[in-house]
PDB file of C-alpha atoms in Angstrom:
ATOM      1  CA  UNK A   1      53.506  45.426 -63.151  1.00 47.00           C
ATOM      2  CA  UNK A   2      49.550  46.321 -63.246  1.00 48.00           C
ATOM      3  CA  UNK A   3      48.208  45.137 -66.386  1.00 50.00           C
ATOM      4  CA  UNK A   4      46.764  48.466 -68.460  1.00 54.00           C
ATOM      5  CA  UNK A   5      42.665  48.756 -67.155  1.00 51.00           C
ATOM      6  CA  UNK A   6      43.366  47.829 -64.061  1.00 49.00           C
ATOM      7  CA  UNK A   7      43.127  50.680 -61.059  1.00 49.00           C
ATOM      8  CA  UNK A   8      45.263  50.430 -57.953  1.00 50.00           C
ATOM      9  CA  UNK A   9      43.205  48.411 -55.236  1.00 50.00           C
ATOM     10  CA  UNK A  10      40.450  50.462 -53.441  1.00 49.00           C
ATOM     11  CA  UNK A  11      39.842  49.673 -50.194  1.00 53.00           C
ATOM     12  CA  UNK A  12      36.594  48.256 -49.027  1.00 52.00           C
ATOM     13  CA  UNK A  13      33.770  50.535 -48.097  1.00 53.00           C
ATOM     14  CA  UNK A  14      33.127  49.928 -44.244  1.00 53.00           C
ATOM     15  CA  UNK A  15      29.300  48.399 -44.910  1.00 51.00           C
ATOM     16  CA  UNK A  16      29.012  49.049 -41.009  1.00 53.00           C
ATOM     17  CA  UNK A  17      29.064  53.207 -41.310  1.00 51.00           C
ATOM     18  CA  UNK A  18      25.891  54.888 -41.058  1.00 49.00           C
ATOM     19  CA  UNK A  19      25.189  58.002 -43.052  1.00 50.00           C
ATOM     20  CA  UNK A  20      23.689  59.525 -40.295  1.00 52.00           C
ATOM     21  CA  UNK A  21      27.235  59.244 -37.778  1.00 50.00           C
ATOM     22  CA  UNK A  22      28.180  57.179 -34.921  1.00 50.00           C
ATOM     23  CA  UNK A  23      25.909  53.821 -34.890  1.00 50.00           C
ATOM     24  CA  UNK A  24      26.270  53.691 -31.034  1.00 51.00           C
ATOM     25  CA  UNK A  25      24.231  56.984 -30.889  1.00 50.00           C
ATOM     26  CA  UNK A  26      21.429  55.964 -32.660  1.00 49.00           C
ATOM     27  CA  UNK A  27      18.830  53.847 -30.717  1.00 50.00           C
ATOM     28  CA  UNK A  28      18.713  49.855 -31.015  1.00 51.00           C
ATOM     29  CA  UNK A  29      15.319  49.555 -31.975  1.00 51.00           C
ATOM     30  CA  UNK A  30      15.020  49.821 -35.980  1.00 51.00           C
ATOM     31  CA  UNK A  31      12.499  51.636 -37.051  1.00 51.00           C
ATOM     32  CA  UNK A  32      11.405  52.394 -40.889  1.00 57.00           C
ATOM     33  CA  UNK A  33      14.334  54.774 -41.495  1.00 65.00           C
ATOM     34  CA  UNK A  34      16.886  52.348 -40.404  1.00 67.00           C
ATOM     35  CA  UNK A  35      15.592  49.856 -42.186  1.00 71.00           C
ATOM     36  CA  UNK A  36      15.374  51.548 -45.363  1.00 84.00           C
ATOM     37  CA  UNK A  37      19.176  52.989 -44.517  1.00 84.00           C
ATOM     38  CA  UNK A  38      20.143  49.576 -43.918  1.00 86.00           C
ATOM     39  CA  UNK A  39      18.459  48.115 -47.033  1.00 87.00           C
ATOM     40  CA  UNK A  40      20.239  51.709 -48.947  1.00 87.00           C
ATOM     41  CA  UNK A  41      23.603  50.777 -47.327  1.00 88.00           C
ATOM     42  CA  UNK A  42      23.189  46.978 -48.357  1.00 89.00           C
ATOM     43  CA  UNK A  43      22.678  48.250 -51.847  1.00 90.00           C
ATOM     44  CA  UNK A  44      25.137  50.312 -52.250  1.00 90.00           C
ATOM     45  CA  UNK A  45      27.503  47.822 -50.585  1.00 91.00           C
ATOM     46  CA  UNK A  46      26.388  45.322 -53.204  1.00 92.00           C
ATOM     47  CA  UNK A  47      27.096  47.200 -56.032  1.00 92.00           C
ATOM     48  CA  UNK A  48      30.067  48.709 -54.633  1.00 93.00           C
ATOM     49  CA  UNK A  49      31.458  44.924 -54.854  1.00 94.00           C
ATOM     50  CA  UNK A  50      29.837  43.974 -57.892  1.00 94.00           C
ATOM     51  CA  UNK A  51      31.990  47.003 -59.329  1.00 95.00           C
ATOM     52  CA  UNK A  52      35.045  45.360 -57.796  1.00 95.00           C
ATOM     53  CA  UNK A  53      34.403  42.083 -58.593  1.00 95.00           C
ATOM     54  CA  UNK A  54      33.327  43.464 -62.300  1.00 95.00           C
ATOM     55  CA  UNK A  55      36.624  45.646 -62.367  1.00 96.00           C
ATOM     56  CA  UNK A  56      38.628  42.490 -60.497  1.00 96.00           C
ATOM     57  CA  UNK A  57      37.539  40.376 -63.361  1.00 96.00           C
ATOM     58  CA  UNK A  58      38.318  42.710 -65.989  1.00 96.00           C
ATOM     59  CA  UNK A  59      41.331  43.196 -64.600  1.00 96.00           C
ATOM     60  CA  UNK A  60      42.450  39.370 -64.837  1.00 96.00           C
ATOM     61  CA  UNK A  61      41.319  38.904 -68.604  1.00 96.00           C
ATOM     62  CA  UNK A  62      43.371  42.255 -68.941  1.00 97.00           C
ATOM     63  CA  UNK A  63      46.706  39.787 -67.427  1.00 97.00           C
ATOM     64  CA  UNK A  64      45.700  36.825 -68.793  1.00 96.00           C
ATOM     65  CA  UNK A  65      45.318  38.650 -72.325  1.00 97.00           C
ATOM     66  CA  UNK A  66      48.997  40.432 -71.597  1.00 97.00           C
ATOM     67  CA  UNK A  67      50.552  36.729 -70.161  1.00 97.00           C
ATOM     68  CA  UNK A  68      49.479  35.395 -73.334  1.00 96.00           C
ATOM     69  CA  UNK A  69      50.631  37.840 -75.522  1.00 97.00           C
ATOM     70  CA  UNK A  70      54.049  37.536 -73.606  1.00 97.00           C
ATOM     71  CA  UNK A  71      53.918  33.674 -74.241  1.00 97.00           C
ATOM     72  CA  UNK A  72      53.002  34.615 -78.056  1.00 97.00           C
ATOM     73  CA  UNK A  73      55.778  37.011 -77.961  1.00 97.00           C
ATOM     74  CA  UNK A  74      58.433  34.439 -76.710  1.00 97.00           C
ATOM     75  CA  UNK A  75      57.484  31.928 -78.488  1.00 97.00           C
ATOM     76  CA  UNK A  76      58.326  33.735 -81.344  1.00 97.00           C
ATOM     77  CA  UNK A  77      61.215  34.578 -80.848  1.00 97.00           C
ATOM     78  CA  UNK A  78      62.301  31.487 -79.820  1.00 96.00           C
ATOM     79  CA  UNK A  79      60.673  30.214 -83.923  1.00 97.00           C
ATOM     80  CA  UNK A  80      62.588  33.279 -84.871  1.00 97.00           C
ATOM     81  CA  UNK A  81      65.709  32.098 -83.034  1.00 97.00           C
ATOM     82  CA  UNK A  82      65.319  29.014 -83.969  1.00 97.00           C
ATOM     83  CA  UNK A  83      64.672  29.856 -88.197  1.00 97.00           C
ATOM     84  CA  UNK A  84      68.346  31.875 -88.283  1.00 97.00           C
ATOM     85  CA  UNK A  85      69.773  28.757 -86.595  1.00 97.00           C
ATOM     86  CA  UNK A  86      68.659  26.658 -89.387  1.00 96.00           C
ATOM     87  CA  UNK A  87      68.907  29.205 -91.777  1.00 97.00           C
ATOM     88  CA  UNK A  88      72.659  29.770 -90.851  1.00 97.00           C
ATOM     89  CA  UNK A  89      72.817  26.330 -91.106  1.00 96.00           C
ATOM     90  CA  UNK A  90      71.237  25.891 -94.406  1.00 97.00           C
ATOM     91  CA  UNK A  91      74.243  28.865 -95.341  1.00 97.00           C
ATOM     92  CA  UNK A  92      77.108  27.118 -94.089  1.00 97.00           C
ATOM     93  CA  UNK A  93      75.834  23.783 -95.813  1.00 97.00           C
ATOM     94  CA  UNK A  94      75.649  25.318 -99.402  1.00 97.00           C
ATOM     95  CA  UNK A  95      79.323  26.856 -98.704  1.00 97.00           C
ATOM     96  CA  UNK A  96      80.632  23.269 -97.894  1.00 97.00           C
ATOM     97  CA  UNK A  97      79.053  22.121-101.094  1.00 97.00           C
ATOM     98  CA  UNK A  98      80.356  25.013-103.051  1.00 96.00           C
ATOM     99  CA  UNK A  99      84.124  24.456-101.308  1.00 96.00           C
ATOM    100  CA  UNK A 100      83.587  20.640-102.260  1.00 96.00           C
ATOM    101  CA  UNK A 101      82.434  21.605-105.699  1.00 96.00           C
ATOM    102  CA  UNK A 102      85.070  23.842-106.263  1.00 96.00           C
ATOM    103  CA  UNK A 103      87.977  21.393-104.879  1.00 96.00           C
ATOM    104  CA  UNK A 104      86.481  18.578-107.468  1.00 96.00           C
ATOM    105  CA  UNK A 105      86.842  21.438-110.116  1.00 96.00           C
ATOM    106  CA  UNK A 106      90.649  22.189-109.308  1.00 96.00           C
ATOM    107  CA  UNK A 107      91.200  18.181-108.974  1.00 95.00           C
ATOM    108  CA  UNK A 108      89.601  17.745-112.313  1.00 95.00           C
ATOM    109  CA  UNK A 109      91.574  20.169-114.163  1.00 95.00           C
ATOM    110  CA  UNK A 110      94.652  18.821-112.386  1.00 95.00           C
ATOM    111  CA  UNK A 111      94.010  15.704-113.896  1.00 94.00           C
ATOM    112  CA  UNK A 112      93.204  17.062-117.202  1.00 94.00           C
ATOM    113  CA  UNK A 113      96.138  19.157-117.413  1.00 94.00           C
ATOM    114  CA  UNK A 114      98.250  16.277-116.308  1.00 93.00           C
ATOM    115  CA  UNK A 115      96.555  14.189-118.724  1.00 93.00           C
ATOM    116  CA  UNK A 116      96.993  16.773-121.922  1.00 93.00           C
ATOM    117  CA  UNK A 117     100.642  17.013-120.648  1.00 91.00           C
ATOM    118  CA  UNK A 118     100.798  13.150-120.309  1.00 92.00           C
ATOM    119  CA  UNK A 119      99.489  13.092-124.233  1.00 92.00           C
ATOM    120  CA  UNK A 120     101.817  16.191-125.256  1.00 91.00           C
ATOM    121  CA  UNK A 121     104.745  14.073-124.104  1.00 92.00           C
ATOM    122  CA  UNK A 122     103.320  11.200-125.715  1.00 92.00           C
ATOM    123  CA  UNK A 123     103.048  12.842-129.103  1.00 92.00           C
ATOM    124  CA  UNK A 124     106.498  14.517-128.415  1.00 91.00           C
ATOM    125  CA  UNK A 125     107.873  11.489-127.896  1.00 89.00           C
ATOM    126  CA  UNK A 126     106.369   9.475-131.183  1.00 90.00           C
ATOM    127  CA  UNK A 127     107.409  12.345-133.248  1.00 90.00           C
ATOM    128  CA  UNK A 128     110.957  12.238-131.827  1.00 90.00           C
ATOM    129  CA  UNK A 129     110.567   8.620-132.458  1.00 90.00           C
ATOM    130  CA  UNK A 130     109.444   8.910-136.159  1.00 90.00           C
ATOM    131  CA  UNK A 131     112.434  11.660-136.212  1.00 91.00           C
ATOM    132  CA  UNK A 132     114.513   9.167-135.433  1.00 89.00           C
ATOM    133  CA  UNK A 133     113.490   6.502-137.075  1.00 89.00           C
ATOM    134  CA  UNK A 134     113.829   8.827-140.264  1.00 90.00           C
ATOM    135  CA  UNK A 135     117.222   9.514-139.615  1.00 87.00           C
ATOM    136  CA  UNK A 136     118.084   5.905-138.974  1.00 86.00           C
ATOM    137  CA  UNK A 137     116.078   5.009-141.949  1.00 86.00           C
ATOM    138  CA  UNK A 138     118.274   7.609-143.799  1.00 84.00           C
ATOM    139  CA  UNK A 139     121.500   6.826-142.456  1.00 82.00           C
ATOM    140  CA  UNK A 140     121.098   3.174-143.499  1.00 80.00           C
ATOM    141  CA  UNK A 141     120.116   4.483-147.136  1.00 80.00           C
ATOM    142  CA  UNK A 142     123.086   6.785-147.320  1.00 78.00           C
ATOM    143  CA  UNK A 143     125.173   3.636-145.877  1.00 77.00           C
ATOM    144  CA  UNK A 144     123.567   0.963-148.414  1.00 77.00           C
ATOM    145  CA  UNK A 145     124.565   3.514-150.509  1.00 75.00           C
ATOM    146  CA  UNK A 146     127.633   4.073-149.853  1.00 74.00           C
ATOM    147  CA  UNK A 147     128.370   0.606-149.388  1.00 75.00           C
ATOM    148  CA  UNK A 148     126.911   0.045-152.744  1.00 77.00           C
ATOM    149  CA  UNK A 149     128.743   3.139-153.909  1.00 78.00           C
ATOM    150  CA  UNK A 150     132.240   1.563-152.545  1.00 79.00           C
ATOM    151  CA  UNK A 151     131.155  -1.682-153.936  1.00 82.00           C
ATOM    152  CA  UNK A 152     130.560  -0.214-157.141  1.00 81.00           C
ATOM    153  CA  UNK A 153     134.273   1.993-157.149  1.00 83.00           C
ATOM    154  CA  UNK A 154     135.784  -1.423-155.761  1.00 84.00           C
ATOM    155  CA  UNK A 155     134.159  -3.276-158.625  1.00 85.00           C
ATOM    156  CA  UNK A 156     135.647  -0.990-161.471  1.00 86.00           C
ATOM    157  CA  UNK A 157     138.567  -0.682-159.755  1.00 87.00           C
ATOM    158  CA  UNK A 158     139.027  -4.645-159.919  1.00 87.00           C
ATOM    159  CA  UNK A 159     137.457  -4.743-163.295  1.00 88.00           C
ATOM    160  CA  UNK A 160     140.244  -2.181-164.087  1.00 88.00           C
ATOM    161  CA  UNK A 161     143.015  -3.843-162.366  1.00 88.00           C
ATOM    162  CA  UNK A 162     141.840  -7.368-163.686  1.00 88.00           C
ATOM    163  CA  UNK A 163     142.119  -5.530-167.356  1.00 89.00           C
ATOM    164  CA  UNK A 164     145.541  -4.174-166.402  1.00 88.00           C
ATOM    165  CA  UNK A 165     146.464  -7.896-165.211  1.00 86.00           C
ATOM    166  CA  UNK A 166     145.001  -9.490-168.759  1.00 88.00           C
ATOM    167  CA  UNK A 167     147.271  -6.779-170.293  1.00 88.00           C
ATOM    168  CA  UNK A 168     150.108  -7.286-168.575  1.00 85.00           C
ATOM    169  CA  UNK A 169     149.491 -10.858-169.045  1.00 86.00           C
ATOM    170  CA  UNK A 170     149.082 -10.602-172.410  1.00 84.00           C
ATOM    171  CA  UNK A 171     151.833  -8.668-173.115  1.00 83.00           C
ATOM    172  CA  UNK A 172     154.165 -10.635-170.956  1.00 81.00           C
ATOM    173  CA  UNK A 173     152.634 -13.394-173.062  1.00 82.00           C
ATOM    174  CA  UNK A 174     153.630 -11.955-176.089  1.00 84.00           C
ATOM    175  CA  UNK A 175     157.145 -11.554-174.962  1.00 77.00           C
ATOM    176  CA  UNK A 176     157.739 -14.989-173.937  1.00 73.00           C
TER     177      UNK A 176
END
């Protein structure tokens, strides 16, 4: 590919042609036209290749300017290659962290909600205790009382029975 500037490559003008035809019909002795022809031709031969050389050279800046923009080019895309590599990195990174964050979340309201129903049976339990207790407490009442109650009824009824007896004594006594 031809860098833009640069013409296809011109052959060489043949320095050796004479304007005036064939040099081989012209006589070997120079005389002040050929030498001015000659020193014309030279000229024009000179500049001729200073134009090449001048359009050679341009034409080289012109491909080293485009080989450097290609390096410039590739290079970044390689930096741009190389940016969504670490971005995607940087992305999958903060998605670990959120997973991780999130996991430690659910394990820390496991453990809370174990822990409130750890403490709900606890309290269940002391108040079922205390319930019971209670009910002990009251069935040991309402037995001291009724064992004071039966003690009481089994006191009159020996007080009674012992004043029946003194009677009976007495009037057995009273017999005799």
């Amino acid at each position: 590919m031809s860098p833009k500037g640069c013409d296809p490559v011109v052959p060489a003008p043949n320095i050796h042609a004479f304007p005036g035809g064939n040099p081989k019909s012209q006589s070997r002795t120079p005389g002040k036209e050929c030498g001015s022809v000659l020193l014309s031709v030279r000229r024009r031969c000179k500049k001729v290749v200073s134009r090449r050389e001048a359009r050679d050279q341009a034409c080289l800046e012109a491909l080293a300017r485009y080989d450097a923009a290609a390096r410039i080019r590739k290079a970044q895309e390689a930096e741009d290659r190389r940016m969504a590599k670490l971005k995607e990195a940087e992305h999958k990174r903060v998605l670990r962290n959120q997973e991780k964050e999130l996991r430690q979340a659910e394990k820390l309201a496991e453990k809370q909600a174990k822990k409130q129903k750890r403490e709900s049976t606890i309290q269940a339990k002391k108040a079922e205790s205390a319930l019971l207790r209670e009910r002990v407490e009251r069935q040991r009442s309402e037995r001291s009382l009724g064992v004071a109650h039966r003690q009481a009824v089994q006191d009159l009824e020996e007080g009674v029975r012992r004043r029946d007896r003194e009677t009976r004594d007495k009037a057995g006594r009273q017999a005799l």
